[in-house]
Amino acid sequence: AFAELWRRLRRGGFDLVVVCGVLEYSAAGIGGAGGPAAFLDRIRSLCRPAGSVALAIENRLGLKYLLGYAEDHLGRPFAGIEGYRSDPGVQTWSRRELSEMLSAAGLDSQSWLFPFPDYKLPTLVLREELYSQDDAVALVDQLGRLPVMDYSMPPLRLADERAAHSGFVAAGLGPDVANSFLVVASPAVGAQEERIEGDVLAWRFGDERQRAWLRTTKVRVG
C-alpha cells in the first residue's frame, strides 16, 4: 500500500523535497556512488514545476574548519579546506561550488540561509539578507554569540572564534564561512521564497529551557 501511494505521489511531483545531511554521501558507496550531479538531477525530477528543494549541508570552508576543528565526516582537520585530496568519497562543498551544482541541476532560483552553530543542532538561522544590513557585524555577533560548536571533541582555541567570525562578517565574507548552509532552491523563479517567511532576517531558538518554556525569537525587517 505504501509503495502504491509513493508511486502516485511521485507521478505528480512534490511541492517540497527535503535533503538533510545526504548530498555529501552521493559519491560514496553508502550513498550509491552515483555522484552529486546524478543525485541532484534525481531530486530535481521529484519536484513539481514550481516545487522546491530544501538542502542542508556543512560548508567545507566553514569557520569551524578554518580554525582547525576536525572535518565532521573524516575526523581530520583541514581535509575539506585542502580539497579532499585523498578522494574519500564523502565530501562537502563551498557556497559557490554548491550554488553551481544546484544551478546545473536546474535549480537556479536559490535562497540561502545559514544555521549556527551548524544545521544538525541549530540555535540560530540567519537569512542572507541580514548580512547586508548596516549593523550586520553587531547583529551577527549578538545573535550568534558562539559561532562554533563541536559536540564530539573539546574546544580548540586557535583564535577567539567570536572575534574571528566578526572579522569575516566585516569583510563581507560571513555567508562564505558559515559552518552550514540551508539552501531553498527551485526551477521556478521566486518559487522558493514561498517557503520562507518573507520579512524575517533571523530565527533564534531557545534550546536552554524546558519544553514548556521554549521560545523562538524572530528578527524582522524594520
JSON list of C-alpha atoms in Angstrom, two decimals:
[
{"chain": "A", "resi": 1, "resn": "ALA", "atom": "CA", "xyz": [0.00, 0.00, 0.00]},
{"chain": "A", "resi": 2, "resn": "PHE", "atom": "CA", "xyz": [2.82, 2.38, 0.84]},
{"chain": "A", "resi": 3, "resn": "ALA", "atom": "CA", "xyz": [4.61, 1.60, -2.43]},
{"chain": "A", "resi": 4, "resn": "GLU", "atom": "CA", "xyz": [1.47, 2.38, -4.42]},
{"chain": "A", "resi": 5, "resn": "LEU", "atom": "CA", "xyz": [0.92, 5.63, -2.52]},
{"chain": "A", "resi": 6, "resn": "TRP", "atom": "CA", "xyz": [4.54, 6.60, -3.21]},
{"chain": "A", "resi": 7, "resn": "ARG", "atom": "CA", "xyz": [4.12, 5.93, -6.94]},
{"chain": "A", "resi": 8, "resn": "ARG", "atom": "CA", "xyz": [1.00, 8.08, -7.08]},
{"chain": "A", "resi": 9, "resn": "LEU", "atom": "CA", "xyz": [2.64, 10.92, -5.21]},
{"chain": "A", "resi": 10, "resn": "ARG", "atom": "CA", "xyz": [5.79, 10.79, -7.30]},
{"chain": "A", "resi": 11, "resn": "ARG", "atom": "CA", "xyz": [3.86, 10.96, -10.57]},
{"chain": "A", "resi": 12, "resn": "GLY", "atom": "CA", "xyz": [2.52, 14.38, -9.61]},
{"chain": "A", "resi": 13, "resn": "GLY", "atom": "CA", "xyz": [5.76, 15.57, -8.05]},
{"chain": "A", "resi": 14, "resn": "PHE", "atom": "CA", "xyz": [6.30, 17.20, -4.68]},
{"chain": "A", "resi": 15, "resn": "ASP", "atom": "CA", "xyz": [5.96, 20.81, -3.57]},
{"chain": "A", "resi": 16, "resn": "LEU", "atom": "CA", "xyz": [8.99, 20.43, -1.31]},
{"chain": "A", "resi": 17, "resn": "VAL", "atom": "CA", "xyz": [11.80, 17.86, -1.19]},
{"chain": "A", "resi": 18, "resn": "VAL", "atom": "CA", "xyz": [14.00, 17.97, 1.93]},
{"chain": "A", "resi": 19, "resn": "VAL", "atom": "CA", "xyz": [17.62, 16.83, 1.64]},
{"chain": "A", "resi": 20, "resn": "CYS", "atom": "CA", "xyz": [19.25, 17.00, 5.07]},
{"chain": "A", "resi": 21, "resn": "GLY", "atom": "CA", "xyz": [22.79, 15.70, 5.52]},
{"chain": "A", "resi": 22, "resn": "VAL", "atom": "CA", "xyz": [22.60, 13.41, 2.49]},
{"chain": "A", "resi": 23, "resn": "LEU", "atom": "CA", "xyz": [24.25, 15.04, -0.54]},
{"chain": "A", "resi": 24, "resn": "GLU", "atom": "CA", "xyz": [27.74, 14.67, 0.96]},
{"chain": "A", "resi": 25, "resn": "TYR", "atom": "CA", "xyz": [27.45, 10.87, 0.63]},
{"chain": "A", "resi": 26, "resn": "SER", "atom": "CA", "xyz": [26.35, 10.86, -3.01]},
{"chain": "A", "resi": 27, "resn": "ALA", "atom": "CA", "xyz": [29.80, 9.89, -4.34]},
{"chain": "A", "resi": 28, "resn": "ALA", "atom": "CA", "xyz": [30.39, 7.22, -1.67]},
{"chain": "A", "resi": 29, "resn": "GLY", "atom": "CA", "xyz": [29.27, 3.61, -1.70]},
{"chain": "A", "resi": 30, "resn": "ILE", "atom": "CA", "xyz": [26.91, 4.27, 1.19]},
{"chain": "A", "resi": 31, "resn": "GLY", "atom": "CA", "xyz": [25.10, 6.82, -0.95]},
{"chain": "A", "resi": 32, "resn": "GLY", "atom": "CA", "xyz": [25.00, 4.74, -4.11]},
{"chain": "A", "resi": 33, "resn": "ALA", "atom": "CA", "xyz": [28.18, 6.27, -5.61]},
{"chain": "A", "resi": 34, "resn": "GLY", "atom": "CA", "xyz": [26.19, 7.92, -8.39]},
{"chain": "A", "resi": 35, "resn": "GLY", "atom": "CA", "xyz": [27.79, 11.28, -7.69]},
{"chain": "A", "resi": 36, "resn": "PRO", "atom": "CA", "xyz": [26.33, 14.66, -6.68]},
{"chain": "A", "resi": 37, "resn": "ALA", "atom": "CA", "xyz": [25.22, 15.64, -10.19]},
{"chain": "A", "resi": 38, "resn": "ALA", "atom": "CA", "xyz": [23.18, 12.46, -10.62]},
{"chain": "A", "resi": 39, "resn": "PHE", "atom": "CA", "xyz": [21.76, 12.81, -7.11]},
{"chain": "A", "resi": 40, "resn": "LEU", "atom": "CA", "xyz": [20.64, 16.41, -7.65]},
{"chain": "A", "resi": 41, "resn": "ASP", "atom": "CA", "xyz": [19.16, 15.57, -11.04]},
{"chain": "A", "resi": 42, "resn": "ARG", "atom": "CA", "xyz": [17.11, 12.86, -9.36]},
{"chain": "A", "resi": 43, "resn": "ILE", "atom": "CA", "xyz": [15.98, 15.20, -6.60]},
{"chain": "A", "resi": 44, "resn": "ARG", "atom": "CA", "xyz": [15.03, 17.83, -9.19]},
{"chain": "A", "resi": 45, "resn": "SER", "atom": "CA", "xyz": [12.92, 15.26, -11.05]},
{"chain": "A", "resi": 46, "resn": "LEU", "atom": "CA", "xyz": [10.83, 14.71, -7.91]},
{"chain": "A", "resi": 47, "resn": "CYS", "atom": "CA", "xyz": [9.78, 18.37, -7.75]},
{"chain": "A", "resi": 48, "resn": "ARG", "atom": "CA", "xyz": [6.73, 19.87, -9.35]},
{"chain": "A", "resi": 49, "resn": "PRO", "atom": "CA", "xyz": [7.45, 22.63, -11.90]},
{"chain": "A", "resi": 50, "resn": "ALA", "atom": "CA", "xyz": [7.11, 25.22, -9.13]},
{"chain": "A", "resi": 51, "resn": "GLY", "atom": "CA", "xyz": [8.34, 22.93, -6.36]},
{"chain": "A", "resi": 52, "resn": "SER", "atom": "CA", "xyz": [11.42, 23.49, -4.22]},
{"chain": "A", "resi": 53, "resn": "VAL", "atom": "CA", "xyz": [14.31, 21.62, -2.65]},
{"chain": "A", "resi": 54, "resn": "ALA", "atom": "CA", "xyz": [15.48, 22.45, 0.88]},
{"chain": "A", "resi": 55, "resn": "LEU", "atom": "CA", "xyz": [19.06, 21.26, 1.25]},
{"chain": "A", "resi": 56, "resn": "ALA", "atom": "CA", "xyz": [21.12, 21.32, 4.46]},
{"chain": "A", "resi": 57, "resn": "ILE", "atom": "CA", "xyz": [24.83, 20.53, 4.47]},
{"chain": "A", "resi": 58, "resn": "GLU", "atom": "CA", "xyz": [28.16, 21.59, 6.03]},
{"chain": "A", "resi": 59, "resn": "ASN", "atom": "CA", "xyz": [30.42, 24.13, 4.33]},
{"chain": "A", "resi": 60, "resn": "ARG", "atom": "CA", "xyz": [33.88, 22.77, 3.56]},
{"chain": "A", "resi": 61, "resn": "LEU", "atom": "CA", "xyz": [35.23, 26.30, 4.12]},
{"chain": "A", "resi": 62, "resn": "GLY", "atom": "CA", "xyz": [33.25, 26.94, 7.30]},
{"chain": "A", "resi": 63, "resn": "LEU", "atom": "CA", "xyz": [34.69, 28.96, 10.19]},
{"chain": "A", "resi": 64, "resn": "LYS", "atom": "CA", "xyz": [34.88, 25.82, 12.31]},
{"chain": "A", "resi": 65, "resn": "TYR", "atom": "CA", "xyz": [37.14, 24.13, 9.78]},
{"chain": "A", "resi": 66, "resn": "LEU", "atom": "CA", "xyz": [39.19, 27.27, 9.12]},
{"chain": "A", "resi": 67, "resn": "LEU", "atom": "CA", "xyz": [40.01, 27.36, 12.83]},
{"chain": "A", "resi": 68, "resn": "GLY", "atom": "CA", "xyz": [41.34, 23.82, 12.80]},
{"chain": "A", "resi": 69, "resn": "TYR", "atom": "CA", "xyz": [38.46, 21.68, 14.01]},
{"chain": "A", "resi": 70, "resn": "ALA", "atom": "CA", "xyz": [38.31, 18.17, 12.57]},
{"chain": "A", "resi": 71, "resn": "GLU", "atom": "CA", "xyz": [36.20, 17.64, 9.47]},
{"chain": "A", "resi": 72, "resn": "ASP", "atom": "CA", "xyz": [32.93, 16.08, 10.66]},
{"chain": "A", "resi": 73, "resn": "HIS", "atom": "CA", "xyz": [32.96, 13.04, 8.39]},
{"chain": "A", "resi": 74, "resn": "LEU", "atom": "CA", "xyz": [36.66, 12.18, 8.28]},
{"chain": "A", "resi": 75, "resn": "GLY", "atom": "CA", "xyz": [37.79, 13.31, 11.72]},
{"chain": "A", "resi": 76, "resn": "ARG", "atom": "CA", "xyz": [40.84, 15.15, 10.31]},
{"chain": "A", "resi": 77, "resn": "PRO", "atom": "CA", "xyz": [41.48, 18.91, 10.39]},
{"chain": "A", "resi": 78, "resn": "PHE", "atom": "CA", "xyz": [41.72, 20.82, 7.09]},
{"chain": "A", "resi": 79, "resn": "ALA", "atom": "CA", "xyz": [40.58, 17.83, 4.98]},
{"chain": "A", "resi": 80, "resn": "GLY", "atom": "CA", "xyz": [37.87, 19.85, 3.23]},
{"chain": "A", "resi": 81, "resn": "ILE", "atom": "CA", "xyz": [39.90, 23.05, 3.06]},
{"chain": "A", "resi": 82, "resn": "GLU", "atom": "CA", "xyz": [42.62, 21.11, 1.25]},
{"chain": "A", "resi": 83, "resn": "GLY", "atom": "CA", "xyz": [40.06, 19.84, -1.26]},
{"chain": "A", "resi": 84, "resn": "TYR", "atom": "CA", "xyz": [39.68, 16.26, 0.00]},
{"chain": "A", "resi": 85, "resn": "ARG", "atom": "CA", "xyz": [42.93, 15.25, -1.65]},
{"chain": "A", "resi": 86, "resn": "SER", "atom": "CA", "xyz": [42.61, 11.63, -0.50]},
{"chain": "A", "resi": 87, "resn": "ASP", "atom": "CA", "xyz": [39.36, 11.31, -2.52]},
{"chain": "A", "resi": 88, "resn": "PRO", "atom": "CA", "xyz": [37.34, 9.88, 0.38]},
{"chain": "A", "resi": 89, "resn": "GLY", "atom": "CA", "xyz": [34.02, 9.77, -1.45]},
{"chain": "A", "resi": 90, "resn": "VAL", "atom": "CA", "xyz": [32.33, 11.68, 1.37]},
{"chain": "A", "resi": 91, "resn": "GLN", "atom": "CA", "xyz": [32.72, 15.43, 0.93]},
{"chain": "A", "resi": 92, "resn": "THR", "atom": "CA", "xyz": [31.08, 18.83, 1.23]},
{"chain": "A", "resi": 93, "resn": "TRP", "atom": "CA", "xyz": [31.39, 21.98, -0.86]},
{"chain": "A", "resi": 94, "resn": "SER", "atom": "CA", "xyz": [31.87, 25.72, -0.64]},
{"chain": "A", "resi": 95, "resn": "ARG", "atom": "CA", "xyz": [28.99, 28.11, -1.17]},
{"chain": "A", "resi": 96, "resn": "ARG", "atom": "CA", "xyz": [29.99, 28.89, -4.76]},
{"chain": "A", "resi": 97, "resn": "GLU", "atom": "CA", "xyz": [30.52, 25.23, -5.62]},
{"chain": "A", "resi": 98, "resn": "LEU", "atom": "CA", "xyz": [27.18, 24.19, -4.17]},
{"chain": "A", "resi": 99, "resn": "SER", "atom": "CA", "xyz": [25.34, 27.02, -5.90]},
{"chain": "A", "resi": 100, "resn": "GLU", "atom": "CA", "xyz": [26.81, 26.00, -9.26]},
{"chain": "A", "resi": 101, "resn": "MET", "atom": "CA", "xyz": [25.87, 22.36, -8.65]},
{"chain": "A", "resi": 102, "resn": "LEU", "atom": "CA", "xyz": [22.27, 23.29, -7.91]},
{"chain": "A", "resi": 103, "resn": "SER", "atom": "CA", "xyz": [22.09, 25.51, -10.98]},
{"chain": "A", "resi": 104, "resn": "ALA", "atom": "CA", "xyz": [23.47, 22.71, -13.16]},
{"chain": "A", "resi": 105, "resn": "ALA", "atom": "CA", "xyz": [20.59, 20.53, -11.93]},
{"chain": "A", "resi": 106, "resn": "GLY", "atom": "CA", "xyz": [18.06, 23.18, -12.99]},
{"chain": "A", "resi": 107, "resn": "LEU", "atom": "CA", "xyz": [17.58, 24.63, -9.51]},
{"chain": "A", "resi": 108, "resn": "ASP", "atom": "CA", "xyz": [18.60, 28.15, -10.49]},
{"chain": "A", "resi": 109, "resn": "SER", "atom": "CA", "xyz": [16.39, 30.18, -8.17]},
{"chain": "A", "resi": 110, "resn": "GLN", "atom": "CA", "xyz": [18.04, 29.98, -4.75]},
{"chain": "A", "resi": 111, "resn": "SER", "atom": "CA", "xyz": [17.60, 31.47, -1.29]},
{"chain": "A", "resi": 112, "resn": "TRP", "atom": "CA", "xyz": [20.42, 30.99, 1.18]},
{"chain": "A", "resi": 113, "resn": "LEU", "atom": "CA", "xyz": [20.14, 30.66, 4.95]},
{"chain": "A", "resi": 114, "resn": "PHE", "atom": "CA", "xyz": [22.86, 29.90, 7.47]},
{"chain": "A", "resi": 115, "resn": "PRO", "atom": "CA", "xyz": [22.27, 27.73, 10.57]},
{"chain": "A", "resi": 116, "resn": "PHE", "atom": "CA", "xyz": [24.51, 28.18, 13.63]},
{"chain": "A", "resi": 117, "resn": "PRO", "atom": "CA", "xyz": [26.43, 26.53, 15.10]},
{"chain": "A", "resi": 118, "resn": "ASP", "atom": "CA", "xyz": [25.52, 24.05, 12.33]},
{"chain": "A", "resi": 119, "resn": "TYR", "atom": "CA", "xyz": [22.49, 22.57, 10.60]},
{"chain": "A", "resi": 120, "resn": "LYS", "atom": "CA", "xyz": [22.36, 19.48, 12.83]},
{"chain": "A", "resi": 121, "resn": "LEU", "atom": "CA", "xyz": [21.60, 21.25, 16.13]},
{"chain": "A", "resi": 122, "resn": "PRO", "atom": "CA", "xyz": [20.88, 24.87, 15.18]},
{"chain": "A", "resi": 123, "resn": "THR", "atom": "CA", "xyz": [20.06, 27.52, 17.72]},
{"chain": "A", "resi": 124, "resn": "LEU", "atom": "CA", "xyz": [20.11, 30.30, 15.11]},
{"chain": "A", "resi": 125, "resn": "VAL", "atom": "CA", "xyz": [19.28, 30.61, 11.41]},
{"chain": "A", "resi": 126, "resn": "LEU", "atom": "CA", "xyz": [20.35, 33.74, 9.54]},
{"chain": "A", "resi": 127, "resn": "ARG", "atom": "CA", "xyz": [18.95, 34.81, 6.22]},
{"chain": "A", "resi": 128, "resn": "GLU", "atom": "CA", "xyz": [21.43, 36.05, 3.63]},
{"chain": "A", "resi": 129, "resn": "GLU", "atom": "CA", "xyz": [19.81, 39.49, 3.55]},
{"chain": "A", "resi": 130, "resn": "LEU", "atom": "CA", "xyz": [20.77, 40.08, 7.19]},
{"chain": "A", "resi": 131, "resn": "TYR", "atom": "CA", "xyz": [24.44, 40.31, 6.19]},
{"chain": "A", "resi": 132, "resn": "SER", "atom": "CA", "xyz": [23.69, 43.37, 4.05]},
{"chain": "A", "resi": 133, "resn": "GLN", "atom": "CA", "xyz": [22.24, 45.37, 6.96]},
{"chain": "A", "resi": 134, "resn": "ASP", "atom": "CA", "xyz": [24.23, 48.41, 8.09]},
{"chain": "A", "resi": 135, "resn": "ASP", "atom": "CA", "xyz": [24.72, 46.89, 11.55]},
{"chain": "A", "resi": 136, "resn": "ALA", "atom": "CA", "xyz": [25.34, 43.35, 10.30]},
{"chain": "A", "resi": 137, "resn": "VAL", "atom": "CA", "xyz": [28.57, 42.85, 12.26]},
{"chain": "A", "resi": 138, "resn": "ALA", "atom": "CA", "xyz": [26.90, 43.66, 15.58]},
{"chain": "A", "resi": 139, "resn": "LEU", "atom": "CA", "xyz": [23.72, 41.77, 14.69]},
{"chain": "A", "resi": 140, "resn": "VAL", "atom": "CA", "xyz": [25.52, 38.56, 13.72]},
{"chain": "A", "resi": 141, "resn": "ASP", "atom": "CA", "xyz": [27.78, 38.74, 16.77]},
{"chain": "A", "resi": 142, "resn": "GLN", "atom": "CA", "xyz": [24.97, 39.37, 19.24]},
{"chain": "A", "resi": 143, "resn": "LEU", "atom": "CA", "xyz": [22.66, 36.76, 17.76]},
{"chain": "A", "resi": 144, "resn": "GLY", "atom": "CA", "xyz": [25.31, 34.13, 17.15]},
{"chain": "A", "resi": 145, "resn": "ARG", "atom": "CA", "xyz": [27.46, 34.53, 20.27]},
{"chain": "A", "resi": 146, "resn": "LEU", "atom": "CA", "xyz": [29.02, 31.07, 19.93]},
{"chain": "A", "resi": 147, "resn": "PRO", "atom": "CA", "xyz": [29.65, 30.67, 16.19]},
{"chain": "A", "resi": 148, "resn": "VAL", "atom": "CA", "xyz": [31.50, 27.36, 16.57]},
{"chain": "A", "resi": 149, "resn": "MET", "atom": "CA", "xyz": [30.49, 24.24, 18.48]},
{"chain": "A", "resi": 150, "resn": "ASP", "atom": "CA", "xyz": [31.80, 20.68, 18.30]},
{"chain": "A", "resi": 151, "resn": "TYR", "atom": "CA", "xyz": [29.94, 18.13, 20.38]},
{"chain": "A", "resi": 152, "resn": "SER", "atom": "CA", "xyz": [32.42, 15.32, 19.72]},
{"chain": "A", "resi": 153, "resn": "MET", "atom": "CA", "xyz": [35.68, 16.93, 20.85]},
{"chain": "A", "resi": 154, "resn": "PRO", "atom": "CA", "xyz": [36.95, 19.52, 23.36]},
{"chain": "A", "resi": 155, "resn": "PRO", "atom": "CA", "xyz": [37.05, 23.19, 22.26]},
{"chain": "A", "resi": 156, "resn": "LEU", "atom": "CA", "xyz": [40.00, 24.05, 20.04]},
{"chain": "A", "resi": 157, "resn": "ARG", "atom": "CA", "xyz": [41.26, 27.54, 20.84]},
{"chain": "A", "resi": 158, "resn": "LEU", "atom": "CA", "xyz": [43.48, 28.60, 17.96]},
{"chain": "A", "resi": 159, "resn": "ALA", "atom": "CA", "xyz": [41.80, 32.01, 17.94]},
{"chain": "A", "resi": 160, "resn": "ASP", "atom": "CA", "xyz": [38.96, 33.95, 19.54]},
{"chain": "A", "resi": 161, "resn": "GLU", "atom": "CA", "xyz": [36.17, 32.37, 17.49]},
{"chain": "A", "resi": 162, "resn": "ARG", "atom": "CA", "xyz": [33.71, 35.19, 18.07]},
{"chain": "A", "resi": 163, "resn": "ALA", "atom": "CA", "xyz": [36.22, 37.88, 17.07]},
{"chain": "A", "resi": 164, "resn": "ALA", "atom": "CA", "xyz": [37.32, 35.87, 14.03]},
{"chain": "A", "resi": 165, "resn": "HIS", "atom": "CA", "xyz": [33.72, 35.50, 12.94]},
{"chain": "A", "resi": 166, "resn": "SER", "atom": "CA", "xyz": [33.10, 39.24, 13.27]},
{"chain": "A", "resi": 167, "resn": "GLY", "atom": "CA", "xyz": [36.20, 39.89, 11.18]},
{"chain": "A", "resi": 168, "resn": "PHE", "atom": "CA", "xyz": [34.90, 37.75, 8.34]},
{"chain": "A", "resi": 169, "resn": "VAL", "atom": "CA", "xyz": [31.44, 39.38, 8.52]},
{"chain": "A", "resi": 170, "resn": "ALA", "atom": "CA", "xyz": [33.03, 42.85, 8.44]},
{"chain": "A", "resi": 171, "resn": "ALA", "atom": "CA", "xyz": [34.98, 41.82, 5.34]},
{"chain": "A", "resi": 172, "resn": "GLY", "atom": "CA", "xyz": [31.78, 40.74, 3.61]},
{"chain": "A", "resi": 173, "resn": "LEU", "atom": "CA", "xyz": [32.64, 37.04, 3.86]},
{"chain": "A", "resi": 174, "resn": "GLY", "atom": "CA", "xyz": [30.15, 35.99, 6.53]},
{"chain": "A", "resi": 175, "resn": "PRO", "atom": "CA", "xyz": [27.97, 33.82, 4.28]},
{"chain": "A", "resi": 176, "resn": "ASP", "atom": "CA", "xyz": [31.02, 32.17, 2.72]},
{"chain": "A", "resi": 177, "resn": "VAL", "atom": "CA", "xyz": [32.44, 30.98, 6.05]},
{"chain": "A", "resi": 178, "resn": "ALA", "atom": "CA", "xyz": [29.17, 29.92, 7.71]},
{"chain": "A", "resi": 179, "resn": "ASN", "atom": "CA", "xyz": [29.61, 26.43, 9.15]},
{"chain": "A", "resi": 180, "resn": "SER", "atom": "CA", "xyz": [26.49, 25.12, 7.38]},
{"chain": "A", "resi": 181, "resn": "PHE", "atom": "CA", "xyz": [24.16, 26.02, 4.56]},
{"chain": "A", "resi": 182, "resn": "LEU", "atom": "CA", "xyz": [20.40, 25.73, 4.32]},
{"chain": "A", "resi": 183, "resn": "VAL", "atom": "CA", "xyz": [19.54, 26.37, 0.67]},
{"chain": "A", "resi": 184, "resn": "VAL", "atom": "CA", "xyz": [15.99, 26.52, -0.64]},
{"chain": "A", "resi": 185, "resn": "ALA", "atom": "CA", "xyz": [16.13, 26.19, -4.42]},
{"chain": "A", "resi": 186, "resn": "SER", "atom": "CA", "xyz": [13.57, 25.91, -7.21]},
{"chain": "A", "resi": 187, "resn": "PRO", "atom": "CA", "xyz": [13.44, 25.62, -11.01]},
{"chain": "A", "resi": 188, "resn": "ALA", "atom": "CA", "xyz": [10.79, 28.37, -11.00]},
{"chain": "A", "resi": 189, "resn": "VAL", "atom": "CA", "xyz": [11.93, 31.93, -10.38]},
{"chain": "A", "resi": 190, "resn": "GLY", "atom": "CA", "xyz": [10.96, 33.09, -6.90]},
{"chain": "A", "resi": 191, "resn": "ALA", "atom": "CA", "xyz": [9.01, 29.93, -6.03]},
{"chain": "A", "resi": 192, "resn": "GLN", "atom": "CA", "xyz": [11.40, 29.04, -3.21]},
{"chain": "A", "resi": 193, "resn": "GLU", "atom": "CA", "xyz": [10.60, 32.30, -1.41]},
{"chain": "A", "resi": 194, "resn": "GLU", "atom": "CA", "xyz": [7.14, 30.95, -0.63]},
{"chain": "A", "resi": 195, "resn": "ARG", "atom": "CA", "xyz": [8.82, 28.50, 1.75]},
{"chain": "A", "resi": 196, "resn": "ILE", "atom": "CA", "xyz": [10.45, 31.27, 3.84]},
{"chain": "A", "resi": 197, "resn": "GLU", "atom": "CA", "xyz": [8.85, 33.96, 5.97]},
{"chain": "A", "resi": 198, "resn": "GLY", "atom": "CA", "xyz": [9.40, 36.98, 3.76]},
{"chain": "A", "resi": 199, "resn": "ASP", "atom": "CA", "xyz": [10.15, 39.67, 6.32]},
{"chain": "A", "resi": 200, "resn": "VAL", "atom": "CA", "xyz": [12.22, 37.60, 8.76]},
{"chain": "A", "resi": 201, "resn": "LEU", "atom": "CA", "xyz": [16.01, 38.04, 8.78]},
{"chain": "A", "resi": 202, "resn": "ALA", "atom": "CA", "xyz": [16.85, 35.67, 11.64]},
{"chain": "A", "resi": 203, "resn": "TRP", "atom": "CA", "xyz": [15.31, 32.96, 13.78]},
{"chain": "A", "resi": 204, "resn": "ARG", "atom": "CA", "xyz": [16.75, 32.23, 17.22]},
{"chain": "A", "resi": 205, "resn": "PHE", "atom": "CA", "xyz": [15.62, 29.16, 19.16]},
{"chain": "A", "resi": 206, "resn": "GLY", "atom": "CA", "xyz": [15.75, 29.00, 22.93]},
{"chain": "A", "resi": 207, "resn": "ASP", "atom": "CA", "xyz": [17.09, 25.50, 23.47]},
{"chain": "A", "resi": 208, "resn": "GLU", "atom": "CA", "xyz": [18.36, 26.01, 27.01]},
{"chain": "A", "resi": 209, "resn": "ARG", "atom": "CA", "xyz": [14.93, 25.76, 28.65]},
{"chain": "A", "resi": 210, "resn": "GLN", "atom": "CA", "xyz": [12.45, 23.01, 29.36]},
{"chain": "A", "resi": 211, "resn": "ARG", "atom": "CA", "xyz": [10.00, 22.36, 26.52]},
{"chain": "A", "resi": 212, "resn": "ALA", "atom": "CA", "xyz": [7.16, 24.30, 28.16]},
{"chain": "A", "resi": 213, "resn": "TRP", "atom": "CA", "xyz": [9.28, 27.45, 28.17]},
{"chain": "A", "resi": 214, "resn": "LEU", "atom": "CA", "xyz": [10.94, 27.18, 24.78]},
{"chain": "A", "resi": 215, "resn": "ARG", "atom": "CA", "xyz": [10.62, 30.30, 22.64]},
{"chain": "A", "resi": 216, "resn": "THR", "atom": "CA", "xyz": [11.53, 31.32, 19.10]},
{"chain": "A", "resi": 217, "resn": "THR", "atom": "CA", "xyz": [12.72, 34.89, 18.57]},
{"chain": "A", "resi": 218, "resn": "LYS", "atom": "CA", "xyz": [12.43, 36.41, 15.09]},
{"chain": "A", "resi": 219, "resn": "VAL", "atom": "CA", "xyz": [14.30, 39.44, 13.79]},
{"chain": "A", "resi": 220, "resn": "ARG", "atom": "CA", "xyz": [12.20, 41.14, 11.12]},
{"chain": "A", "resi": 221, "resn": "VAL", "atom": "CA", "xyz": [12.90, 43.83, 8.57]},
{"chain": "A", "resi": 222, "resn": "GLY", "atom": "CA", "xyz": [12.44, 47.22, 10.27]}
]
